[in-house]
PDB file of N, CA and C in Angstrom:
ATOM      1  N   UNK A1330       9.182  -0.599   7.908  1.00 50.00           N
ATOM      2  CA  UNK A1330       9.162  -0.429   6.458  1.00 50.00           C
ATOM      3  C   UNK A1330       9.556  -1.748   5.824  1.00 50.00           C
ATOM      4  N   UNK A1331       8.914  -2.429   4.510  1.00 70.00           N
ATOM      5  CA  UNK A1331       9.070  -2.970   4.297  1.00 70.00           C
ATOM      6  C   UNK A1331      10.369  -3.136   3.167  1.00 70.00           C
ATOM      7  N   UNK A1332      11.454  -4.078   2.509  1.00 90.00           N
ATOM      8  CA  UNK A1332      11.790  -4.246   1.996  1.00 90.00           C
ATOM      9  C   UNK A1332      11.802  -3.619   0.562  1.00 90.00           C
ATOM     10  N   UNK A1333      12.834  -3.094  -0.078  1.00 92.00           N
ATOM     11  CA  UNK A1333      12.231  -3.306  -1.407  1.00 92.00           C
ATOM     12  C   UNK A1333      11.507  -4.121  -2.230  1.00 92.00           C
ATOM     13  N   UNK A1334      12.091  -5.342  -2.228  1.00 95.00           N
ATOM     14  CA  UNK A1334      11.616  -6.506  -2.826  1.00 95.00           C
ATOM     15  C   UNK A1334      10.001  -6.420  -2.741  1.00 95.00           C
ATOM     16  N   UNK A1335       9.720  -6.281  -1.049  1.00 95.00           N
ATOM     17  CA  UNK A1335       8.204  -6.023  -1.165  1.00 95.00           C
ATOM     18  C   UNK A1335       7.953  -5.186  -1.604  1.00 95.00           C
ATOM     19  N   UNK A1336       7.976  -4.011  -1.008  1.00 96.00           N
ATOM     20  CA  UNK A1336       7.174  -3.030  -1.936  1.00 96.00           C
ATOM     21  C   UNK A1336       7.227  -3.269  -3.578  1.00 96.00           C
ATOM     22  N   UNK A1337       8.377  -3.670  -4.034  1.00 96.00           N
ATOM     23  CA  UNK A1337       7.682  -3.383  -5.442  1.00 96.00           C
ATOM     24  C   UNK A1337       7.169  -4.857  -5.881  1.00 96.00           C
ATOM     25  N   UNK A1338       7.175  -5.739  -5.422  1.00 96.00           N
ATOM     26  CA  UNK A1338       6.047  -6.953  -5.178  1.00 96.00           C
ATOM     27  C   UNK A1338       4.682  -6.580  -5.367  1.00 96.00           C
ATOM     28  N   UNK A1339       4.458  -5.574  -4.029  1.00 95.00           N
ATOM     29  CA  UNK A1339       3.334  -4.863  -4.112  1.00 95.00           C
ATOM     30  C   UNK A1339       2.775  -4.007  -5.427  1.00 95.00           C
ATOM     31  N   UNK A1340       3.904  -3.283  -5.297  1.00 96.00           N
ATOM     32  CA  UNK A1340       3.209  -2.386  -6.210  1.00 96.00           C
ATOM     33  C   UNK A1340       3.308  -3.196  -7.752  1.00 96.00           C
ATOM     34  N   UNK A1341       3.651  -4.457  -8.228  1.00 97.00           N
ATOM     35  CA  UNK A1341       3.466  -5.026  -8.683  1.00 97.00           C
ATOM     36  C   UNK A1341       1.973  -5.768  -9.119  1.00 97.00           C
ATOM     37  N   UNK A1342       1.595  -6.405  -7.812  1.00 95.00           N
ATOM     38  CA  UNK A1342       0.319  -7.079  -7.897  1.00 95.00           C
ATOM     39  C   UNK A1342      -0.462  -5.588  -7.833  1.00 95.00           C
ATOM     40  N   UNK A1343      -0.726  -4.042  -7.193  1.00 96.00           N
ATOM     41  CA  UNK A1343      -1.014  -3.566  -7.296  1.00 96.00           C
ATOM     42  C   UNK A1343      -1.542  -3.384  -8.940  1.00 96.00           C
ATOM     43  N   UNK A1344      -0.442  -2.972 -10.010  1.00 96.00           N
ATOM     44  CA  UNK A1344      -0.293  -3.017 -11.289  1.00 96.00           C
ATOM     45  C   UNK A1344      -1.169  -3.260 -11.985  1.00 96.00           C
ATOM     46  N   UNK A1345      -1.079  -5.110 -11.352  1.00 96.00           N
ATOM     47  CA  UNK A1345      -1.483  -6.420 -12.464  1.00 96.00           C
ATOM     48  C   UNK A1345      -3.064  -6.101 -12.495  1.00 96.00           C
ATOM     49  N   UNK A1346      -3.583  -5.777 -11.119  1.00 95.00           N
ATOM     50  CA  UNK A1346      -4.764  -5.309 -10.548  1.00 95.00           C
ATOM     51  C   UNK A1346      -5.419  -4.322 -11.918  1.00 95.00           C
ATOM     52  N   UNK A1347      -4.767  -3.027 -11.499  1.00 95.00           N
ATOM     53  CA  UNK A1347      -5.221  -1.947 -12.300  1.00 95.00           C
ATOM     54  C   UNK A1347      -5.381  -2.425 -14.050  1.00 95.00           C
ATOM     55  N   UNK A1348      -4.717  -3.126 -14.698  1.00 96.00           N
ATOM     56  CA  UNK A1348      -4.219  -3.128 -16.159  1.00 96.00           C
ATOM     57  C   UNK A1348      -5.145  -4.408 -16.661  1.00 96.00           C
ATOM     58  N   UNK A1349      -5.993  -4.939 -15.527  1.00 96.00           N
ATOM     59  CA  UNK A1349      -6.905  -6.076 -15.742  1.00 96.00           C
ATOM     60  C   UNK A1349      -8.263  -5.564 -15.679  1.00 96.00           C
ATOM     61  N   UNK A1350      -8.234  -4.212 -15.292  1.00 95.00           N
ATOM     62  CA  UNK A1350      -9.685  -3.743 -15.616  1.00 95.00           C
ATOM     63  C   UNK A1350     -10.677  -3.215 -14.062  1.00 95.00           C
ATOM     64  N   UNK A1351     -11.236  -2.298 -13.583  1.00 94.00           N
ATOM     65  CA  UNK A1351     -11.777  -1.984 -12.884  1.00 94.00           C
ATOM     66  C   UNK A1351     -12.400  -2.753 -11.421  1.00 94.00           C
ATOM     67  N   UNK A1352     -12.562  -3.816 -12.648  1.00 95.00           N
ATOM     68  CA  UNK A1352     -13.613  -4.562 -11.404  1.00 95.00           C
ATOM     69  C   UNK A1352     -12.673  -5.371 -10.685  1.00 95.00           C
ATOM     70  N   UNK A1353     -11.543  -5.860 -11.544  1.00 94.00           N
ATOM     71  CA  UNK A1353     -10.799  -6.388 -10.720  1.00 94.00           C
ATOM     72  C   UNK A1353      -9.551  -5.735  -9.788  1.00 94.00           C
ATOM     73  N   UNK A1354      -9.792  -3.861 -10.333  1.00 94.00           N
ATOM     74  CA  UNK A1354      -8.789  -3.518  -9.259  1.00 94.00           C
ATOM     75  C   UNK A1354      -9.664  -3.075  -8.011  1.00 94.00           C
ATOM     76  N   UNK A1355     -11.014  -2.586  -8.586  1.00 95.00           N
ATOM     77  CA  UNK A1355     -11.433  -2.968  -7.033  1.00 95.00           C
ATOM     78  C   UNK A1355     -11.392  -3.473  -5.707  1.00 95.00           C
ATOM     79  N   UNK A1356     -12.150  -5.075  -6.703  1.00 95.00           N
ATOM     80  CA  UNK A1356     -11.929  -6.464  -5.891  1.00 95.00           C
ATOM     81  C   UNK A1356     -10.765  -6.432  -5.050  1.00 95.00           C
ATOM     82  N   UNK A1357      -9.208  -6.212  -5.722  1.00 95.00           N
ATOM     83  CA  UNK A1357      -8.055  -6.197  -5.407  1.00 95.00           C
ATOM     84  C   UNK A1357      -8.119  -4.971  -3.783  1.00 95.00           C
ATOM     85  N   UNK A1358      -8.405  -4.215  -3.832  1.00 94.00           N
ATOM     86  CA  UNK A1358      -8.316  -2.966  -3.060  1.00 94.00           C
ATOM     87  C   UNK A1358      -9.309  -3.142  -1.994  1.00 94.00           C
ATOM     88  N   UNK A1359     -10.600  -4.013  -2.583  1.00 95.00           N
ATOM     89  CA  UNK A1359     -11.401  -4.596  -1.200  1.00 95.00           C
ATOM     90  C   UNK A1359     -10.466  -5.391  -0.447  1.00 95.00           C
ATOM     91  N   UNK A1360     -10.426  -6.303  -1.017  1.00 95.00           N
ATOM     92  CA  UNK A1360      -9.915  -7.140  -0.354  1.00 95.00           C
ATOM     93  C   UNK A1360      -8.326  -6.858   0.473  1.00 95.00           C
ATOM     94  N   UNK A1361      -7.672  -6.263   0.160  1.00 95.00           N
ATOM     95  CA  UNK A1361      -6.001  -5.758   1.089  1.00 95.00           C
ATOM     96  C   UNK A1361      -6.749  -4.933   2.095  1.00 95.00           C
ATOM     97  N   UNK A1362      -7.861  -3.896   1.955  1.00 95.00           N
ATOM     98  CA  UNK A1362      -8.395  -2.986   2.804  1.00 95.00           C
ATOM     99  C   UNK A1362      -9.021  -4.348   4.137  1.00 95.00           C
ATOM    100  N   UNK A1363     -10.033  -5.076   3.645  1.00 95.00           N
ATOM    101  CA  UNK A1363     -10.187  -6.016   4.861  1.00 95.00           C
ATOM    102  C   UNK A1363      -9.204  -6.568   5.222  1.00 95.00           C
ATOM    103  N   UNK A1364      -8.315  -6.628   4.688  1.00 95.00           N
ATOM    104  CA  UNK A1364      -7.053  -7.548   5.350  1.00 95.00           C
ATOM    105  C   UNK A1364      -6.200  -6.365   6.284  1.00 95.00           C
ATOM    106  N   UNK A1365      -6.377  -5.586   6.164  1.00 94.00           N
ATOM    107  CA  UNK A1365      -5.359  -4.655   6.766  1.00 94.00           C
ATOM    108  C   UNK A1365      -5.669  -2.569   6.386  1.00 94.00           C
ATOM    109  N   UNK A1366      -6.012  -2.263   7.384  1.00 90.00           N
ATOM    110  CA  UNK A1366      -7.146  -1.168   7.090  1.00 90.00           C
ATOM    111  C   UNK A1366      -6.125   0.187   6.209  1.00 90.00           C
ATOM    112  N   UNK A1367      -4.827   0.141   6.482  1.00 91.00           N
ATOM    113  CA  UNK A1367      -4.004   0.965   6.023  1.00 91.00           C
ATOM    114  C   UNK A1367      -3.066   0.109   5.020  1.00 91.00           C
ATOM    115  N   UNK A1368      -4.155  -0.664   4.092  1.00 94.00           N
ATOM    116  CA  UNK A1368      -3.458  -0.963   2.995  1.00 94.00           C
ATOM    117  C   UNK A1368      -3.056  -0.059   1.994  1.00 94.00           C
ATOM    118  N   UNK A1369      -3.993   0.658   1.789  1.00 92.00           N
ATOM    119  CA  UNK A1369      -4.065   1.917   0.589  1.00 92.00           C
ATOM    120  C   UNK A1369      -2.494   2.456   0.634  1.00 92.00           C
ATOM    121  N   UNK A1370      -2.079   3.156   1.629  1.00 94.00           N
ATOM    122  CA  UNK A1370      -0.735   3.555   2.073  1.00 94.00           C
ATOM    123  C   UNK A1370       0.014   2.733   1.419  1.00 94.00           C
ATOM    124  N   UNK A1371      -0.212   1.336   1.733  1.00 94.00           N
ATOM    125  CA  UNK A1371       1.193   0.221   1.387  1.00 94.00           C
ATOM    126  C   UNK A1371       1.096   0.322  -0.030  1.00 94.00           C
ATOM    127  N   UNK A1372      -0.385   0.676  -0.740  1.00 95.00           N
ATOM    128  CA  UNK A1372      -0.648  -0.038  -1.900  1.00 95.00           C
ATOM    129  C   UNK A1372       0.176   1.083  -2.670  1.00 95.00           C
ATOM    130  N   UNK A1373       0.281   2.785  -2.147  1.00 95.00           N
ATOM    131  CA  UNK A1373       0.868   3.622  -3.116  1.00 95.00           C
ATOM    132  C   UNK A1373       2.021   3.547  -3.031  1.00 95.00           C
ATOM    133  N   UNK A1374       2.401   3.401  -1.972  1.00 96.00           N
ATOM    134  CA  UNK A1374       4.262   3.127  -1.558  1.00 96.00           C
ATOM    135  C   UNK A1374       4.771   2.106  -2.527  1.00 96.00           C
ATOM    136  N   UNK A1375       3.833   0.973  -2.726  1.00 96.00           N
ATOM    137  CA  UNK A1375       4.202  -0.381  -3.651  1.00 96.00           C
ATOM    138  C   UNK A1375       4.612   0.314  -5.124  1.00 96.00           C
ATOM    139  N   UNK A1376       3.105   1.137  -5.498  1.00 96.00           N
ATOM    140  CA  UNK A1376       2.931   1.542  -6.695  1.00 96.00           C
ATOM    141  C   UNK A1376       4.599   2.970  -6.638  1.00 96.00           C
ATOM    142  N   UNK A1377       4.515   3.444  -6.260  1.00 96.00           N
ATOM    143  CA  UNK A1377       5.604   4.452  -5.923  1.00 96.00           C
ATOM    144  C   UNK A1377       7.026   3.485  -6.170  1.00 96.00           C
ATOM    145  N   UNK A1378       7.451   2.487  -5.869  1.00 97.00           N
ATOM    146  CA  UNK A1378       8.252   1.510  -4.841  1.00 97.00           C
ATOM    147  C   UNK A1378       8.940   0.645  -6.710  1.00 97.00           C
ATOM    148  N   UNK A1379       7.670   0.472  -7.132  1.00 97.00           N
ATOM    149  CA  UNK A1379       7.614   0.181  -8.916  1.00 97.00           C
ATOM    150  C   UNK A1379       7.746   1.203  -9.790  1.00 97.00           C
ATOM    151  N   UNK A1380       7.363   2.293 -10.046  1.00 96.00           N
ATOM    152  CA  UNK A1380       7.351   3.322 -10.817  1.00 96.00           C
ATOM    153  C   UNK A1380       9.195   3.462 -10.457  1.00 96.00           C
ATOM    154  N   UNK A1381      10.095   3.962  -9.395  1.00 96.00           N
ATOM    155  CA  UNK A1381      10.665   4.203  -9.292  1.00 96.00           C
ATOM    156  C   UNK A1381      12.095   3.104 -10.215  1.00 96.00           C
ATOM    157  N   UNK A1382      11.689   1.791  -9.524  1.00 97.00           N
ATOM    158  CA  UNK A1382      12.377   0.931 -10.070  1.00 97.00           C
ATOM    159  C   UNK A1382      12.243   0.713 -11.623  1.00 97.00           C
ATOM    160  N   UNK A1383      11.332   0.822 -12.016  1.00 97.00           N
ATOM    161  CA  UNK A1383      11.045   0.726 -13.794  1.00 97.00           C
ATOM    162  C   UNK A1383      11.757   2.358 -14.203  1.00 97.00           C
ATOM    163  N   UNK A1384      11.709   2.971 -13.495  1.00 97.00           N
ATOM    164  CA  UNK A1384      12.793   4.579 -13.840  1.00 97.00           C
ATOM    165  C   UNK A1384      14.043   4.036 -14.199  1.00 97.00           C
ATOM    166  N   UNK A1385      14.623   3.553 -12.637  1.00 97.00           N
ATOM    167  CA  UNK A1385      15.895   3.446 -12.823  1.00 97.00           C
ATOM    168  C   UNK A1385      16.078   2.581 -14.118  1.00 97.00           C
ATOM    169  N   UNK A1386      15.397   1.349 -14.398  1.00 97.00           N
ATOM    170  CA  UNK A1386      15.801   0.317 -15.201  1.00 97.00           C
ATOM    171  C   UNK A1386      16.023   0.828 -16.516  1.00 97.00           C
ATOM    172  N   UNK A1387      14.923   2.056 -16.829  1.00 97.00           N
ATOM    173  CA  UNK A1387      14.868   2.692 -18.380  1.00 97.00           C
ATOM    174  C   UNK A1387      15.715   3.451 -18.465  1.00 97.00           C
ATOM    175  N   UNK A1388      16.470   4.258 -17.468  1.00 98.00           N
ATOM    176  CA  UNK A1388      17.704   5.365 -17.746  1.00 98.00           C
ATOM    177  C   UNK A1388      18.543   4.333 -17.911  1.00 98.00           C
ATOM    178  N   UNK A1389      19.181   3.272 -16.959  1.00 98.00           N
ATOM    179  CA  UNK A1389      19.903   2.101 -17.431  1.00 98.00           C
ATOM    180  C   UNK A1389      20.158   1.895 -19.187  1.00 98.00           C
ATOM    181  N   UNK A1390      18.657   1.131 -19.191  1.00 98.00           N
ATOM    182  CA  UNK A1390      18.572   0.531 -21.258  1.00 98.00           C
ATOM    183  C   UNK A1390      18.982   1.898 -21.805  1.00 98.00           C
ATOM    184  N   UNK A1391      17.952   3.240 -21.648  1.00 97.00           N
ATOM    185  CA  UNK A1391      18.060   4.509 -22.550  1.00 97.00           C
ATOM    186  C   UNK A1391      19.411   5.076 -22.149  1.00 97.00           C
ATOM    187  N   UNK A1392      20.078   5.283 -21.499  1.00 98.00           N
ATOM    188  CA  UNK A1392      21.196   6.044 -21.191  1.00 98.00           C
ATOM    189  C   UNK A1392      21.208   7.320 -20.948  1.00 98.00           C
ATOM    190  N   UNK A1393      19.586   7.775 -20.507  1.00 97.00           N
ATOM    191  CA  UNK A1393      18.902   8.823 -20.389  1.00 97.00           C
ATOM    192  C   UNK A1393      19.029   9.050 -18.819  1.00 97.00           C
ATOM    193  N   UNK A1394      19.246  10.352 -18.293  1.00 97.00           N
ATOM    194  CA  UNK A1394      18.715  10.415 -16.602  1.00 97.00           C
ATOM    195  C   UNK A1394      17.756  10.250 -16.342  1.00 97.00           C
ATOM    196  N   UNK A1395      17.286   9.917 -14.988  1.00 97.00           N
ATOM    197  CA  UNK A1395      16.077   9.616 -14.714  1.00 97.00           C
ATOM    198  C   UNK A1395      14.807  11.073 -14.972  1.00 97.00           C
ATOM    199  N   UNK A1396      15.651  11.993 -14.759  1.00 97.00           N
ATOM    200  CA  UNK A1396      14.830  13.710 -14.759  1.00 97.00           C
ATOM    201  C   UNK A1396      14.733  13.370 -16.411  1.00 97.00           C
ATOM    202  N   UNK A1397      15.218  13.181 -17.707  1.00 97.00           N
ATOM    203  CA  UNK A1397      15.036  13.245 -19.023  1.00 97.00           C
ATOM    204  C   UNK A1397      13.836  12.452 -19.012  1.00 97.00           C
ATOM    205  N   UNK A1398      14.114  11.157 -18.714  1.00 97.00           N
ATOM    206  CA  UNK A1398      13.058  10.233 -18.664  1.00 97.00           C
ATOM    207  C   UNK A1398      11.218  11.186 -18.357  1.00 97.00           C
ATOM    208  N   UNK A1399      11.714  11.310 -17.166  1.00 96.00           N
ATOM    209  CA  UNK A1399      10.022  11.976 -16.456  1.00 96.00           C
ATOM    210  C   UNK A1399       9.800  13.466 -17.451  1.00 96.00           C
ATOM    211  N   UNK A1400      10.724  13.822 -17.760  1.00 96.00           N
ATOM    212  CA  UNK A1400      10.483  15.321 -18.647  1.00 96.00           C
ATOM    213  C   UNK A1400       9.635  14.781 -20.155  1.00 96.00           C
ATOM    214  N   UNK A1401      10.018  13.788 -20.628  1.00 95.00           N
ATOM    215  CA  UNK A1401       9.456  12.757 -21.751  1.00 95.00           C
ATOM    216  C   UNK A1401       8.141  12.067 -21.478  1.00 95.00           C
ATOM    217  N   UNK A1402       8.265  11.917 -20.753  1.00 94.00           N
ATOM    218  CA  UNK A1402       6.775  11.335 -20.259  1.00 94.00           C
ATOM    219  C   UNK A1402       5.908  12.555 -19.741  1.00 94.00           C
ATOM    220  N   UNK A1403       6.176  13.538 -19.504  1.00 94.00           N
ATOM    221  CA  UNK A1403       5.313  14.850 -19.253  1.00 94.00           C
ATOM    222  C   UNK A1403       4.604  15.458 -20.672  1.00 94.00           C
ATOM    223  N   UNK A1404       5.550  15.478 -21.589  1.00 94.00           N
ATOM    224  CA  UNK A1404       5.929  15.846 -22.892  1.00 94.00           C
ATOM    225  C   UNK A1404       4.882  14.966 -23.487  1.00 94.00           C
ATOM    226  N   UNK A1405       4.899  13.783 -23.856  1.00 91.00           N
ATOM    227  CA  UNK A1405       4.738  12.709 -24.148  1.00 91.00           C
ATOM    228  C   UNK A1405       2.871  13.116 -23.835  1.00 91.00           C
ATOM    229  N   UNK A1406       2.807  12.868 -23.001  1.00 87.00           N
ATOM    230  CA  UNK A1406       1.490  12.959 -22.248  1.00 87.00           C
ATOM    231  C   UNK A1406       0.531  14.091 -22.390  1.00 87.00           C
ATOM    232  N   UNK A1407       1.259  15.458 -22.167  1.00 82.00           N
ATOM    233  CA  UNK A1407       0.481  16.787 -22.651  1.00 82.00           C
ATOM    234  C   UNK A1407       0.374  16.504 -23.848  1.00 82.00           C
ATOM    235  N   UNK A1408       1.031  15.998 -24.808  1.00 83.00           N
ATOM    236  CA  UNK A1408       0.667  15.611 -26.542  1.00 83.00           C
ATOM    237  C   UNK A1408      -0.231  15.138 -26.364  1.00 83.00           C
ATOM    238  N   UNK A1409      -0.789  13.854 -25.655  1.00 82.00           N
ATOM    239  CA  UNK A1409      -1.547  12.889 -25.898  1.00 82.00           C
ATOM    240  C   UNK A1409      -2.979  13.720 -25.934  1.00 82.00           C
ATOM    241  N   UNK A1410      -3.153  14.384 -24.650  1.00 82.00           N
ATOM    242  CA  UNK A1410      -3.989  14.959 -24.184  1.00 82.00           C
ATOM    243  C   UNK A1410      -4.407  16.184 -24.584  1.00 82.00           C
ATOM    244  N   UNK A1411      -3.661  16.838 -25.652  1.00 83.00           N
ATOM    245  CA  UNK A1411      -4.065  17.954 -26.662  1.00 83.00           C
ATOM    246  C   UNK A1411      -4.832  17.371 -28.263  1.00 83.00           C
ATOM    247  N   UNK A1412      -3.932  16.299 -28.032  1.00 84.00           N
ATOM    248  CA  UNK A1412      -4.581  15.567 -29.534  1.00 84.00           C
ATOM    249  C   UNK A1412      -5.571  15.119 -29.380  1.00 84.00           C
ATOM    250  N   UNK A1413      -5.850  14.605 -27.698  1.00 79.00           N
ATOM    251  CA  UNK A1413      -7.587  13.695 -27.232  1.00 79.00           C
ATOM    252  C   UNK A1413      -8.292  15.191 -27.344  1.00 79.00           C
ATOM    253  N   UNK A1414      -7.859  16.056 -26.834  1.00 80.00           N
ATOM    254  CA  UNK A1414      -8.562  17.308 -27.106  1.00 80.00           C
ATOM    255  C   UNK A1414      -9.049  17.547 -28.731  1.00 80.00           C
ATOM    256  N   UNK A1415      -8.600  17.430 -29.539  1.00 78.00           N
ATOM    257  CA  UNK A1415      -8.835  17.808 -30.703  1.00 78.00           C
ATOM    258  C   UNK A1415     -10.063  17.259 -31.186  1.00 78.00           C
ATOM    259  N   UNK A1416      -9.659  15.872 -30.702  1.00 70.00           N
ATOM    260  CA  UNK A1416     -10.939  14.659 -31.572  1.00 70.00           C
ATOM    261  C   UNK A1416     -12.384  14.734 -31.068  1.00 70.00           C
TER     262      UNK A1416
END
């Protein structure tokens, strides 16, 4: 197992990948897959590895638990997705 540091390294460049647009998270996902056939695994553990750490960091700033946090973002999200419903 790798490090924290890596994994959320990973799931970092994972991220940068996704938030730059399709073609380049592709590209991104070709390319770790030829490099290493059970990248995908590393790549969700990374992404997992980040999500977790950006948790802790926001209950930190918010003073919120991490369970308030994810209950808000559930919340948060079924809104979004009733209101995309509407339009």
């Amino acid at each position: 197992m790798s490090s924290d540091y890596d994994r959320v390294r990973t799931g970092i460049e994972f991220m940068t990948a996704y938030v730059s647009g399709d073609d380049l998270l592709s590209e991104y996902v070709a390319e770790r897959r030829r490099e290493d056939p059970l990248a995908t695994e590393a790549l969700m553990d990374g992404a997992a590895a980040l999500c977790a750490q950006l948790l802790r960091t926001m209950a930190r700033v918010t003073g919120k638990t991490e369970h308030e946090l994810l209950q808000e973002l559930a919340r948060g999200t079924y809104r979004h997705e009733q209101q995309s419903d509407d339009d």
